[in-house]
PDB file of C-alpha atoms in Angstrom:
ATOM      1  CA  MET A   1      10.611  26.628  10.311  1.00 90.00           C
ATOM      2  CA  PRO A   2       9.867  23.108   9.070  1.00 97.00           C
ATOM      3  CA  ILE A   3       7.326  22.654   6.289  1.00 98.00           C
ATOM      4  CA  ALA A   4       4.513  20.291   5.422  1.00 98.00           C
ATOM      5  CA  MET A   5       2.619  19.788   2.164  1.00 98.00           C
ATOM      6  CA  ALA A   6      -1.063  20.482   2.724  1.00 98.00           C
ATOM      7  CA  ILE A   7      -4.300  20.975   0.812  1.00 98.00           C
ATOM      8  CA  ASN A   8      -6.908  23.631   1.587  1.00 97.00           C
ATOM      9  CA  SER A   9      -9.674  21.947  -0.420  1.00 97.00           C
ATOM     10  CA  PRO A  10     -10.093  18.925  -2.712  1.00 97.00           C
ATOM     11  CA  GLY A  11      -8.422  19.312  -6.078  1.00 97.00           C
ATOM     12  CA  GLY A  12      -5.714  18.262  -8.490  1.00 97.00           C
ATOM     13  CA  PRO A  13      -2.033  17.793  -7.684  1.00 98.00           C
ATOM     14  CA  GLU A  14      -1.590  21.568  -7.643  1.00 98.00           C
ATOM     15  CA  ALA A  15      -3.733  21.683  -4.499  1.00 98.00           C
ATOM     16  CA  LEU A  16      -0.659  20.501  -2.572  1.00 98.00           C
ATOM     17  CA  GLN A  17       1.089  23.578  -1.215  1.00 98.00           C
ATOM     18  CA  ALA A  18       3.952  24.049   1.264  1.00 98.00           C
ATOM     19  CA  ILE A  19       3.010  25.493   4.648  1.00 97.00           C
ATOM     20  CA  GLU A  20       5.174  26.282   7.662  1.00 97.00           C
ATOM     21  CA  ILE A  21       4.472  24.211  10.766  1.00 96.00           C
ATOM     22  CA  THR A  22       5.341  24.724  14.410  1.00 94.00           C
ATOM     23  CA  ILE A  23       7.518  22.203  16.191  1.00 92.00           C
ATOM     24  CA  THR A  24       5.471  20.979  19.162  1.00 93.00           C
ATOM     25  CA  GLU A  25       6.598  18.983  22.180  1.00 96.00           C
ATOM     26  CA  PRO A  26       5.369  15.389  22.393  1.00 98.00           C
ATOM     27  CA  GLY A  27       2.748  14.709  25.052  1.00 97.00           C
ATOM     28  CA  PRO A  28       2.301  11.592  27.194  1.00 98.00           C
ATOM     29  CA  GLY A  29       2.954   8.478  25.126  1.00 98.00           C
ATOM     30  CA  GLU A  30       3.999  10.534  22.100  1.00 98.00           C
ATOM     31  CA  VAL A  31       7.191  10.764  20.058  1.00 98.00           C
ATOM     32  CA  ARG A  32       8.490  13.519  17.789  1.00 98.00           C
ATOM     33  CA  ILE A  33      10.387  12.383  14.732  1.00 98.00           C
ATOM     34  CA  ARG A  34      12.380  14.167  12.053  1.00 98.00           C
ATOM     35  CA  GLN A  35      11.477  12.426   8.857  1.00 98.00           C
ATOM     36  CA  SER A  36      13.807  11.423   6.062  1.00 98.00           C
ATOM     37  CA  VAL A  37      11.531   9.368   3.785  1.00 98.00           C
ATOM     38  CA  ILE A  38       7.772   9.595   3.203  1.00 98.00           C
ATOM     39  CA  GLY A  39       5.729   7.123   1.151  1.00 97.00           C
ATOM     40  CA  VAL A  40       3.304   8.320  -1.536  1.00 97.00           C
ATOM     41  CA  ASN A  41       0.312   6.058  -2.157  1.00 94.00           C
ATOM     42  CA  PHE A  42      -2.922   6.060  -4.133  1.00 91.00           C
ATOM     43  CA  VAL A  43      -4.922   6.430  -0.931  1.00 93.00           C
ATOM     44  CA  ASP A  44      -3.318   9.884  -0.592  1.00 97.00           C
ATOM     45  CA  ILE A  45      -4.745  10.803  -3.998  1.00 96.00           C
ATOM     46  CA  TYR A  46      -8.203   9.626  -2.953  1.00 93.00           C
ATOM     47  CA  TYR A  47      -8.084  12.017   0.009  1.00 96.00           C
ATOM     48  CA  ARG A  48      -6.684  14.833  -2.135  1.00 98.00           C
ATOM     49  CA  ILE A  49      -9.486  14.638  -4.722  1.00 96.00           C
ATOM     50  CA  GLY A  50     -12.211  14.285  -2.102  1.00 95.00           C
ATOM     51  CA  LEU A  51     -13.183  10.679  -2.825  1.00 91.00           C
ATOM     52  CA  TYR A  52     -12.477  10.071   0.851  1.00 92.00           C
ATOM     53  CA  PRO A  53     -13.738  13.142   2.750  1.00 93.00           C
ATOM     54  CA  LEU A  54     -11.657  15.062   5.269  1.00 95.00           C
ATOM     55  CA  ASN A  55     -13.063  16.665   8.410  1.00 92.00           C
ATOM     56  CA  ALA A  56     -10.959  19.826   8.368  1.00 94.00           C
ATOM     57  CA  TYR A  57      -8.580  21.901   6.245  1.00 96.00           C
ATOM     58  CA  PRO A  58      -5.754  22.604   5.770  1.00 96.00           C
ATOM     59  CA  ALA A  59      -4.979  18.892   5.733  1.00 97.00           C
ATOM     60  CA  VAL A  60      -1.546  17.277   5.551  1.00 98.00           C
ATOM     61  CA  LEU A  61      -1.715  14.017   3.597  1.00 98.00           C
ATOM     62  CA  GLY A  62       0.216  10.772   3.950  1.00 97.00           C
ATOM     63  CA  PHE A  63       0.175   7.618   6.058  1.00 97.00           C
ATOM     64  CA  GLU A  64       3.729   6.245   6.089  1.00 97.00           C
ATOM     65  CA  GLY A  65       7.261   7.380   6.652  1.00 98.00           C
ATOM     66  CA  ALA A  66      10.569   6.854   8.413  1.00 98.00           C
ATOM     67  CA  GLY A  67      12.990   9.025  10.321  1.00 98.00           C
ATOM     68  CA  THR A  68      14.819   9.585  13.579  1.00 98.00           C
ATOM     69  CA  VAL A  69      13.351  10.117  17.026  1.00 98.00           C
ATOM     70  CA  ASP A  70      13.923  13.723  18.042  1.00 97.00           C
ATOM     71  CA  ALA A  71      12.102  13.870  21.398  1.00 98.00           C
ATOM     72  CA  ILE A  72       9.892  11.672  23.566  1.00 98.00           C
ATOM     73  CA  GLY A  73       7.024  12.475  25.878  1.00 98.00           C
ATOM     74  CA  PRO A  74       6.288  11.165  29.369  1.00 98.00           C
ATOM     75  CA  GLY A  75       5.688   7.431  29.572  1.00 97.00           C
ATOM     76  CA  VAL A  76       7.504   6.506  26.353  1.00 98.00           C
ATOM     77  CA  VAL A  77       9.662   3.437  27.020  1.00 96.00           C
ATOM     78  CA  ASN A  78      10.353   1.604  23.761  1.00 95.00           C
ATOM     79  CA  VAL A  79      12.218   4.276  21.777  1.00 97.00           C
ATOM     80  CA  GLN A  80      14.771   6.938  22.644  1.00 97.00           C
ATOM     81  CA  PRO A  81      16.110  10.053  20.881  1.00 98.00           C
ATOM     82  CA  GLY A  82      18.380   8.955  18.050  1.00 98.00           C
ATOM     83  CA  ASP A  83      16.498   5.729  17.313  1.00 98.00           C
ATOM     84  CA  ARG A  84      15.431   5.170  13.712  1.00 98.00           C
ATOM     85  CA  VAL A  85      11.744   4.349  13.320  1.00 98.00           C
ATOM     86  CA  ALA A  86       9.069   3.808  10.677  1.00 98.00           C
ATOM     87  CA  TYR A  87       5.277   3.794  10.756  1.00 98.00           C
ATOM     88  CA  HIS A  88       2.046   3.338   8.823  1.00 96.00           C
ATOM     89  CA  GLY A  89      -1.556   4.287   9.540  1.00 94.00           C
ATOM     90  CA  MET A  90      -3.562   6.916  11.342  1.00 94.00           C
ATOM     91  CA  PRO A  91      -3.235   9.739  12.141  1.00 95.00           C
ATOM     92  CA  MET A  92      -2.759  11.141   8.652  1.00 96.00           C
ATOM     93  CA  GLY A  93      -0.067  13.775   8.212  1.00 97.00           C
ATOM     94  CA  ALA A  94       3.104  12.163   6.851  1.00 98.00           C
ATOM     95  CA  TYR A  95       3.905  14.866   4.262  1.00 98.00           C
ATOM     96  CA  ALA A  96       5.949  16.862   6.775  1.00 98.00           C
ATOM     97  CA  GLU A  97       9.546  17.353   7.802  1.00 98.00           C
ATOM     98  CA  VAL A  98       8.704  16.890  11.490  1.00 98.00           C
ATOM     99  CA  ARG A  99       5.699  15.261  13.144  1.00 98.00           C
ATOM    100  CA  VAL A 100       4.466  13.885  16.466  1.00 98.00           C
ATOM    101  CA  LEU A 101       3.004  10.380  16.649  1.00 98.00           C
ATOM    102  CA  PRO A 102       1.867   7.940  19.340  1.00 97.00           C
ATOM    103  CA  GLU A 103       4.653   5.599  20.413  1.00 97.00           C
ATOM    104  CA  SER A 104       2.376   2.654  19.567  1.00 96.00           C
ATOM    105  CA  ARG A 105       2.478   3.669  15.900  1.00 96.00           C
ATOM    106  CA  LEU A 106       6.271   3.370  15.615  1.00 98.00           C
ATOM    107  CA  ALA A 107       8.390   0.365  14.656  1.00 97.00           C
ATOM    108  CA  LYS A 108      12.035   0.580  15.689  1.00 97.00           C
ATOM    109  CA  LEU A 109      14.286  -0.185  12.728  1.00 97.00           C
ATOM    110  CA  PRO A 110      17.133  -2.706  12.946  1.00 95.00           C
ATOM    111  CA  ASP A 111      20.526  -1.756  11.524  1.00 93.00           C
ATOM    112  CA  GLY A 112      20.007  -3.821   8.380  1.00 92.00           C
ATOM    113  CA  ILE A 113      16.961  -1.863   7.170  1.00 96.00           C
ATOM    114  CA  SER A 114      17.493   1.656   5.835  1.00 96.00           C
ATOM    115  CA  ASP A 115      15.094   4.583   6.207  1.00 97.00           C
ATOM    116  CA  ARG A 116      14.548   4.457   2.438  1.00 96.00           C
ATOM    117  CA  VAL A 117      13.463   0.832   2.499  1.00 96.00           C
ATOM    118  CA  ALA A 118      11.264   1.168   5.573  1.00 96.00           C
ATOM    119  CA  GLY A 119       9.727   4.516   4.632  1.00 96.00           C
ATOM    120  CA  SER A 120       8.723   3.242   1.218  1.00 95.00           C
ATOM    121  CA  THR A 121       7.486  -0.172   2.331  1.00 96.00           C
ATOM    122  CA  MET A 122       5.345   0.101   5.461  1.00 96.00           C
ATOM    123  CA  LEU A 123       1.977   0.715   3.773  1.00 95.00           C
ATOM    124  CA  ARG A 124       2.582  -1.604   0.840  1.00 94.00           C
ATOM    125  CA  GLY A 125       4.153  -4.219   3.091  1.00 96.00           C
ATOM    126  CA  LEU A 126       1.250  -4.257   5.508  1.00 97.00           C
ATOM    127  CA  THR A 127      -1.157  -4.324   2.556  1.00 96.00           C
ATOM    128  CA  ALA A 128       0.648  -7.400   1.229  1.00 97.00           C
ATOM    129  CA  HIS A 129       0.617  -9.002   4.685  1.00 98.00           C
ATOM    130  CA  MET A 130      -3.116  -8.315   5.003  1.00 98.00           C
ATOM    131  CA  LEU A 131      -3.850  -9.861   1.599  1.00 98.00           C
ATOM    132  CA  LEU A 132      -1.681 -12.944   2.006  1.00 98.00           C
ATOM    133  CA  HIS A 133      -2.213 -13.676   5.712  1.00 97.00           C
ATOM    134  CA  LYS A 134      -5.685 -12.320   6.531  1.00 97.00           C
ATOM    135  CA  VAL A 135      -7.855 -11.900   3.419  1.00 98.00           C
ATOM    136  CA  HIS A 136      -6.635 -15.300   2.191  1.00 98.00           C
ATOM    137  CA  VAL A 137      -4.132 -17.418   4.097  1.00 98.00           C
ATOM    138  CA  VAL A 138      -1.834 -18.370   1.247  1.00 98.00           C
ATOM    139  CA  ARG A 139      -0.592 -21.941   1.078  1.00 97.00           C
ATOM    140  CA  PRO A 140       2.019 -23.479  -1.202  1.00 98.00           C
ATOM    141  CA  GLY A 141       0.515 -24.193  -4.600  1.00 98.00           C
ATOM    142  CA  ASP A 142      -2.242 -21.568  -4.386  1.00 98.00           C
ATOM    143  CA  TRP A 143      -2.942 -19.474  -7.477  1.00 98.00           C
ATOM    144  CA  ILE A 144      -3.047 -15.686  -7.096  1.00 98.00           C
ATOM    145  CA  LEU A 145      -3.954 -13.026  -9.655  1.00 98.00           C
ATOM    146  CA  VAL A 146      -2.323  -9.620  -9.148  1.00 98.00           C
ATOM    147  CA  HIS A 147      -3.525  -6.710 -11.265  1.00 96.00           C
ATOM    148  CA  ALA A 148      -1.067  -3.840 -11.853  1.00 92.00           C
ATOM    149  CA  ALA A 149       1.721  -6.292 -11.074  1.00 94.00           C
ATOM    150  CA  ALA A 150       4.425  -3.755 -11.990  1.00 91.00           C
ATOM    151  CA  GLY A 151       3.203  -1.229  -9.411  1.00 88.00           C
ATOM    152  CA  GLY A 152       4.447  -0.831  -5.858  1.00 87.00           C
ATOM    153  CA  VAL A 153       1.835  -3.046  -4.229  1.00 91.00           C
ATOM    154  CA  GLY A 154       1.794  -5.463  -7.149  1.00 93.00           C
ATOM    155  CA  GLN A 155       5.530  -6.145  -7.095  1.00 94.00           C
ATOM    156  CA  LEU A 156       5.660  -6.535  -3.334  1.00 95.00           C
ATOM    157  CA  VAL A 157       2.628  -8.855  -3.199  1.00 97.00           C
ATOM    158  CA  THR A 158       4.135 -10.942  -5.996  1.00 97.00           C
ATOM    159  CA  ARG A 159       7.499 -11.282  -4.257  1.00 97.00           C
ATOM    160  CA  TRP A 160       5.962 -12.151  -0.898  1.00 98.00           C
ATOM    161  CA  ALA A 161       3.472 -14.604  -2.424  1.00 98.00           C
ATOM    162  CA  LYS A 162       6.298 -16.433  -4.188  1.00 98.00           C
ATOM    163  CA  ARG A 163       8.174 -16.694  -0.880  1.00 97.00           C
ATOM    164  CA  LEU A 164       5.066 -18.441   0.486  1.00 97.00           C
ATOM    165  CA  GLY A 165       5.069 -20.949  -2.375  1.00 98.00           C
ATOM    166  CA  ALA A 166       2.167 -19.539  -4.395  1.00 98.00           C
ATOM    167  CA  HIS A 167       1.830 -19.320  -8.175  1.00 98.00           C
ATOM    168  CA  VAL A 168       1.303 -15.729  -9.358  1.00 98.00           C
ATOM    169  CA  ILE A 169      -0.385 -14.485 -12.522  1.00 98.00           C
ATOM    170  CA  GLY A 170       0.202 -10.773 -13.028  1.00 97.00           C
ATOM    171  CA  THR A 171      -1.555  -8.358 -15.352  1.00 97.00           C
ATOM    172  CA  VAL A 172      -0.027  -5.127 -16.638  1.00 95.00           C
ATOM    173  CA  GLY A 173      -0.832  -2.384 -19.107  1.00 89.00           C
ATOM    174  CA  SER A 174       2.204  -2.633 -21.390  1.00 91.00           C
ATOM    175  CA  GLU A 175       4.996  -4.926 -22.528  1.00 91.00           C
ATOM    176  CA  GLY A 176       7.525  -2.741 -20.709  1.00 90.00           C
ATOM    177  CA  LYS A 177       5.725  -3.236 -17.416  1.00 92.00           C
ATOM    178  CA  ALA A 178       5.499  -6.970 -18.107  1.00 94.00           C
ATOM    179  CA  ILE A 179       9.284  -7.153 -17.725  1.00 95.00           C
ATOM    180  CA  LEU A 180       9.050  -5.610 -14.243  1.00 93.00           C
ATOM    181  CA  ALA A 181       6.318  -8.032 -13.212  1.00 95.00           C
ATOM    182  CA  LYS A 182       8.395 -10.962 -14.430  1.00 96.00           C
ATOM    183  CA  ASP A 183      11.424  -9.660 -12.546  1.00 95.00           C
ATOM    184  CA  ALA A 184       9.264  -9.568  -9.398  1.00 95.00           C
ATOM    185  CA  GLY A 185       8.648 -13.301  -9.824  1.00 97.00           C
ATOM    186  CA  ALA A 186       5.293 -13.576 -11.581  1.00 98.00           C
ATOM    187  CA  ASP A 187       4.922 -16.998 -13.218  1.00 98.00           C
ATOM    188  CA  GLU A 188       2.758 -15.600 -16.018  1.00 97.00           C
ATOM    189  CA  VAL A 189       2.156 -12.002 -17.085  1.00 97.00           C
ATOM    190  CA  LEU A 190      -0.831 -10.969 -19.205  1.00 96.00           C
ATOM    191  CA  LEU A 191      -1.881  -7.639 -20.701  1.00 94.00           C
ATOM    192  CA  HIS A 192      -5.148  -6.603 -19.078  1.00 86.00           C
ATOM    193  CA  GLY A 193      -6.062  -4.712 -22.253  1.00 83.00           C
ATOM    194  CA  ASP A 194      -6.191  -8.064 -24.044  1.00 82.00           C
ATOM    195  CA  GLY A 195      -9.790  -9.226 -24.144  1.00 82.00           C
ATOM    196  CA  GLY A 196      -8.748 -12.832 -23.629  1.00 91.00           C
ATOM    197  CA  TRP A 197      -6.992 -12.416 -20.287  1.00 95.00           C
ATOM    198  CA  VAL A 198      -9.931 -13.800 -18.256  1.00 94.00           C
ATOM    199  CA  GLU A 199     -10.058 -17.093 -20.142  1.00 96.00           C
ATOM    200  CA  ARG A 200      -6.267 -17.393 -20.166  1.00 96.00           C
ATOM    201  CA  THR A 201      -6.085 -16.829 -16.416  1.00 97.00           C
ATOM    202  CA  ARG A 202      -8.624 -19.550 -15.700  1.00 96.00           C
ATOM    203  CA  ALA A 203      -6.827 -21.931 -18.042  1.00 97.00           C
ATOM    204  CA  ILE A 204      -3.420 -21.260 -16.466  1.00 97.00           C
ATOM    205  CA  ALA A 205      -4.813 -21.734 -12.940  1.00 98.00           C
ATOM    206  CA  ASP A 206      -5.600 -25.436 -13.366  1.00 96.00           C
ATOM    207  CA  GLY A 207      -8.620 -24.615 -15.514  1.00 96.00           C
ATOM    208  CA  LYS A 208     -10.486 -23.633 -12.328  1.00 96.00           C
ATOM    209  CA  GLY A 209      -9.421 -20.055 -11.642  1.00 97.00           C
ATOM    210  CA  VAL A 210      -7.423 -18.449  -8.844  1.00 98.00           C
ATOM    211  CA  HIS A 211      -7.781 -18.780  -5.092  1.00 98.00           C
ATOM    212  CA  LEU A 212      -7.202 -15.036  -4.599  1.00 98.00           C
ATOM    213  CA  ALA A 213      -7.648 -12.203  -7.105  1.00 98.00           C
ATOM    214  CA  ILE A 214      -6.274  -8.783  -6.133  1.00 98.00           C
ATOM    215  CA  ASP A 215      -7.869  -5.912  -8.065  1.00 96.00           C
ATOM    216  CA  GLY A 216      -6.257  -2.530  -7.495  1.00 91.00           C
ATOM    217  CA  ILE A 217      -7.570  -1.084 -10.771  1.00 90.00           C
ATOM    218  CA  GLY A 218     -11.291  -0.578 -10.193  1.00 86.00           C
ATOM    219  CA  GLY A 219     -13.621   0.855 -12.806  1.00 88.00           C
ATOM    220  CA  GLY A 220     -15.075  -1.890 -14.961  1.00 88.00           C
ATOM    221  CA  MET A 221     -12.205  -4.267 -14.183  1.00 91.00           C
ATOM    222  CA  LEU A 222     -13.741  -5.763 -11.043  1.00 93.00           C
ATOM    223  CA  ALA A 223     -16.617  -7.384 -12.944  1.00 92.00           C
ATOM    224  CA  GLN A 224     -14.048  -9.174 -15.108  1.00 94.00           C
ATOM    225  CA  THR A 225     -11.897 -10.066 -12.112  1.00 95.00           C
ATOM    226  CA  LEU A 226     -14.779 -11.919 -10.475  1.00 96.00           C
ATOM    227  CA  GLY A 227     -14.778 -14.205 -13.502  1.00 95.00           C
ATOM    228  CA  VAL A 228     -11.321 -15.628 -12.743  1.00 96.00           C
ATOM    229  CA  VAL A 229     -11.964 -16.680  -9.124  1.00 97.00           C
ATOM    230  CA  ARG A 230     -12.485 -20.387  -8.520  1.00 97.00           C
ATOM    231  CA  PRO A 231     -15.378 -21.632  -6.337  1.00 96.00           C
ATOM    232  CA  PHE A 232     -14.856 -20.669  -2.683  1.00 97.00           C
ATOM    233  CA  GLY A 233     -12.086 -18.273  -3.680  1.00 97.00           C
ATOM    234  CA  ILE A 234     -12.027 -14.551  -2.964  1.00 98.00           C
ATOM    235  CA  ALA A 235     -11.584 -11.294  -4.851  1.00 97.00           C
ATOM    236  CA  ALA A 236     -10.049  -8.349  -3.000  1.00 97.00           C
ATOM    237  CA  SER A 237     -10.886  -4.883  -4.339  1.00 95.00           C
ATOM    238  CA  LEU A 238      -8.146  -2.492  -3.226  1.00 91.00           C
ATOM    239  CA  GLY A 239      -8.668   0.735  -5.148  1.00 83.00           C
ATOM    240  CA  GLN A 240     -10.054   2.437  -8.199  1.00 84.00           C
ATOM    241  CA  PRO A 241      -7.533   4.485 -10.187  1.00 83.00           C
ATOM    242  CA  ALA A 242      -9.506   3.526 -13.301  1.00 79.00           C
ATOM    243  CA  GLY A 243     -12.637   5.166 -11.891  1.00 83.00           C
ATOM    244  CA  PRO A 244     -15.684   4.318  -9.769  1.00 85.00           C
ATOM    245  CA  ILE A 245     -16.623   0.659  -9.472  1.00 85.00           C
ATOM    246  CA  PRO A 246     -20.133  -0.164 -10.713  1.00 89.00           C
ATOM    247  CA  PRO A 247     -22.412  -1.778  -8.115  1.00 89.00           C
ATOM    248  CA  VAL A 248     -21.926  -5.504  -7.585  1.00 89.00           C
ATOM    249  CA  ARG A 249     -25.027  -7.567  -6.912  1.00 89.00           C
ATOM    250  CA  VAL A 250     -24.884 -10.386  -4.411  1.00 91.00           C
ATOM    251  CA  GLU A 251     -26.190 -12.571  -7.231  1.00 88.00           C
ATOM    252  CA  ASP A 252     -22.991 -11.788  -9.173  1.00 86.00           C
ATOM    253  CA  LEU A 253     -21.067 -13.725  -6.540  1.00 92.00           C
ATOM    254  CA  GLY A 254     -23.516 -16.379  -7.330  1.00 85.00           C
ATOM    255  CA  PHE A 255     -25.084 -19.629  -6.526  1.00 80.00           C
ATOM    256  CA  THR A 256     -22.954 -21.273  -9.220  1.00 82.00           C
ATOM    257  CA  ARG A 257     -19.814 -19.191  -8.620  1.00 90.00           C
ATOM    258  CA  SER A 258     -19.739 -19.494  -4.815  1.00 95.00           C
ATOM    259  CA  ILE A 259     -17.091 -16.784  -4.446  1.00 97.00           C
ATOM    260  CA  ALA A 260     -16.484 -13.967  -1.962  1.00 96.00           C
ATOM    261  CA  LEU A 261     -15.708 -10.279  -2.460  1.00 97.00           C
ATOM    262  CA  MET A 262     -13.874  -8.122   0.082  1.00 96.00           C
ATOM    263  CA  ARG A 263     -12.865  -4.445   0.158  1.00 95.00           C
ATOM    264  CA  PRO A 264      -9.980  -4.660   2.662  1.00 96.00           C
ATOM    265  CA  SER A 265      -8.272  -1.547   4.033  1.00 93.00           C
ATOM    266  CA  SER A 266      -4.643  -1.476   5.146  1.00 92.00           C
ATOM    267  CA  ILE A 267      -5.552   1.551   7.298  1.00 91.00           C
ATOM    268  CA  ALA A 268      -8.142  -0.511   9.173  1.00 94.00           C
ATOM    269  CA  TYR A 269      -5.611  -3.362   9.394  1.00 96.00           C
ATOM    270  CA  ALA A 270      -3.042  -1.031  10.940  1.00 95.00           C
ATOM    271  CA  ASN A 271      -5.623   0.388  13.365  1.00 94.00           C
ATOM    272  CA  ASP A 272      -5.924  -3.003  15.084  1.00 95.00           C
ATOM    273  CA  PRO A 273      -3.093  -2.940  17.670  1.00 95.00           C
ATOM    274  CA  GLU A 274      -2.417  -6.686  17.648  1.00 95.00           C
ATOM    275  CA  LEU A 275      -2.580  -7.004  13.848  1.00 95.00           C
ATOM    276  CA  TYR A 276      -0.297  -3.969  13.515  1.00 96.00           C
ATOM    277  CA  ARG A 277       2.259  -5.345  15.956  1.00 95.00           C
ATOM    278  CA  ARG A 278       2.320  -8.787  14.364  1.00 96.00           C
ATOM    279  CA  SER A 279       2.283  -7.652  10.733  1.00 97.00           C
ATOM    280  CA  THR A 280       4.987  -5.039  11.310  1.00 97.00           C
ATOM    281  CA  ALA A 281       7.251  -7.620  12.962  1.00 96.00           C
ATOM    282  CA  ASP A 282       6.622 -10.042  10.076  1.00 97.00           C
ATOM    283  CA  LEU A 283       7.354  -7.341   7.500  1.00 97.00           C
ATOM    284  CA  LEU A 284      10.637  -6.264   9.087  1.00 97.00           C
ATOM    285  CA  ALA A 285      11.698  -9.901   9.377  1.00 97.00           C
ATOM    286  CA  ALA A 286      10.877 -10.494   5.709  1.00 97.00           C
ATOM    287  CA  LEU A 287      12.851  -7.417   4.659  1.00 96.00           C
ATOM    288  CA  GLN A 288      15.825  -8.580   6.695  1.00 96.00           C
ATOM    289  CA  SER A 289      15.669 -12.010   5.057  1.00 95.00           C
ATOM    290  CA  GLY A 290      15.666 -10.650   1.511  1.00 94.00           C
ATOM    291  CA  LEU A 291      12.195  -9.399   0.574  1.00 95.00           C
ATOM    292  CA  ILE A 292      12.730  -6.585  -1.952  1.00 91.00           C
ATOM    293  CA  ASN A 293      10.580  -3.498  -2.541  1.00 90.00           C
ATOM    294  CA  PRO A 294      12.087  -1.412  -5.368  1.00 89.00           C
ATOM    295  CA  ILE A 295      11.739   2.368  -5.267  1.00 92.00           C
ATOM    296  CA  GLY A 296      10.538   3.477  -8.665  1.00 90.00           C
ATOM    297  CA  ALA A 297      10.578   7.263  -8.224  1.00 95.00           C
ATOM    298  CA  GLU A 298      11.589   9.812  -5.621  1.00 96.00           C
ATOM    299  CA  TYR A 299      10.961  13.534  -5.242  1.00 98.00           C
ATOM    300  CA  PRO A 300      11.846  16.231  -2.716  1.00 98.00           C
ATOM    301  CA  LEU A 301       9.029  16.867  -0.242  1.00 98.00           C
ATOM    302  CA  ARG A 302       8.262  20.225  -1.873  1.00 98.00           C
ATOM    303  CA  GLU A 303       7.586  18.399  -5.164  1.00 98.00           C
ATOM    304  CA  ALA A 304       4.766  16.287  -3.741  1.00 98.00           C
ATOM    305  CA  ALA A 305       2.431  17.663  -6.434  1.00 98.00           C
ATOM    306  CA  ARG A 306       4.662  16.256  -9.182  1.00 98.00           C
ATOM    307  CA  ALA A 307       4.826  12.909  -7.385  1.00 98.00           C
ATOM    308  CA  HIS A 308       1.012  12.800  -7.281  1.00 98.00           C
ATOM    309  CA  ALA A 309       0.701  13.723 -10.941  1.00 97.00           C
ATOM    310  CA  ASP A 310       3.164  11.039 -12.032  1.00 96.00           C
ATOM    311  CA  LEU A 311       1.591   8.353  -9.840  1.00 94.00           C
ATOM    312  CA  GLU A 312      -1.928   9.268 -10.961  1.00 92.00           C
ATOM    313  CA  SER A 313      -0.995   9.183 -14.649  1.00 92.00           C
ATOM    314  CA  GLY A 314       0.638   5.755 -14.417  1.00 86.00           C
ATOM    315  CA  LYS A 315       4.148   7.026 -15.164  1.00 88.00           C
ATOM    316  CA  THR A 316       5.675   5.380 -12.100  1.00 87.00           C
ATOM    317  CA  THR A 317       6.457   1.776 -11.258  1.00 85.00           C
ATOM    318  CA  GLY A 318       7.453   0.404  -7.890  1.00 83.00           C
ATOM    319  CA  SER A 319       7.237   2.548  -4.757  1.00 90.00           C
ATOM    320  CA  VAL A 320       7.100   6.359  -4.839  1.00 95.00           C
ATOM    321  CA  ILE A 321       8.746   8.386  -2.084  1.00 97.00           C
ATOM    322  CA  LEU A 322       9.299  11.953  -0.929  1.00 98.00           C
ATOM    323  CA  THR A 323      12.634  12.785   0.660  1.00 98.00           C
ATOM    324  CA  VAL A 324      13.503  15.368   3.312  1.00 95.00           C
TER     325      VAL A 324
END
């Protein structure tokens, strides 16, 4: 029988255990796929530890993957058995060898895009699209700050922002990661452990600050990040691997600062049918025209716990995938 990696209660990486699952027939408008690549993302960790609550257990984690259509239900018209597809978003349950999804969730893959590329890029790619086309519509010459610029989201956002003509300032935690951020195209790379990075960022960005600051670190970092946004710019808070974010007062956004703060969700972005259709088409087109999303680490599906531990500890760079 096929397996899935599930949790029975919130916990550490060891909470992920293999369970056998039954192969079910797809219903009306549904498609069954046999997966080959599954993306691992920090949002999966947030669900595993209970930061984001789950309604029922056992729960199979994961929001993105790629594979081959195995069977279709009544009314399915856009894909056929044998087609290669990828997806991102609800319903959760990607950590599985086989799964059933609504047809509307699937993007048919062109010949030039492999399962590995698509399965590791959908969530990060749609996150980048959301940040650069919805949170702030990036124009040539804009300044963007990307925290954790050597990570999966950070590298992809940097590459896509450069394709749009923006200037990118990346921050990283070590000199080794600075090389990866530079390779992704960042114009300047700073160590976020350096107490002077806020002033240096403002100085680099025309002495005014950035138009868009992307904070995927959390903890006490967000308060500092707000200090690098120019008037009428925006800070996007994506996650909190560094810990809970202290409350932000409206006054902190300020009469003198005149900045905005958003907590955008790629899951919510993907749940909007029109946004999902348009952003997925844009992402696949960008990948076909040369947008790169390096895979930094891969693990067999049964080693999902090790993948979580490595991602959570900061050992990985680039995208992290499970393979079937």
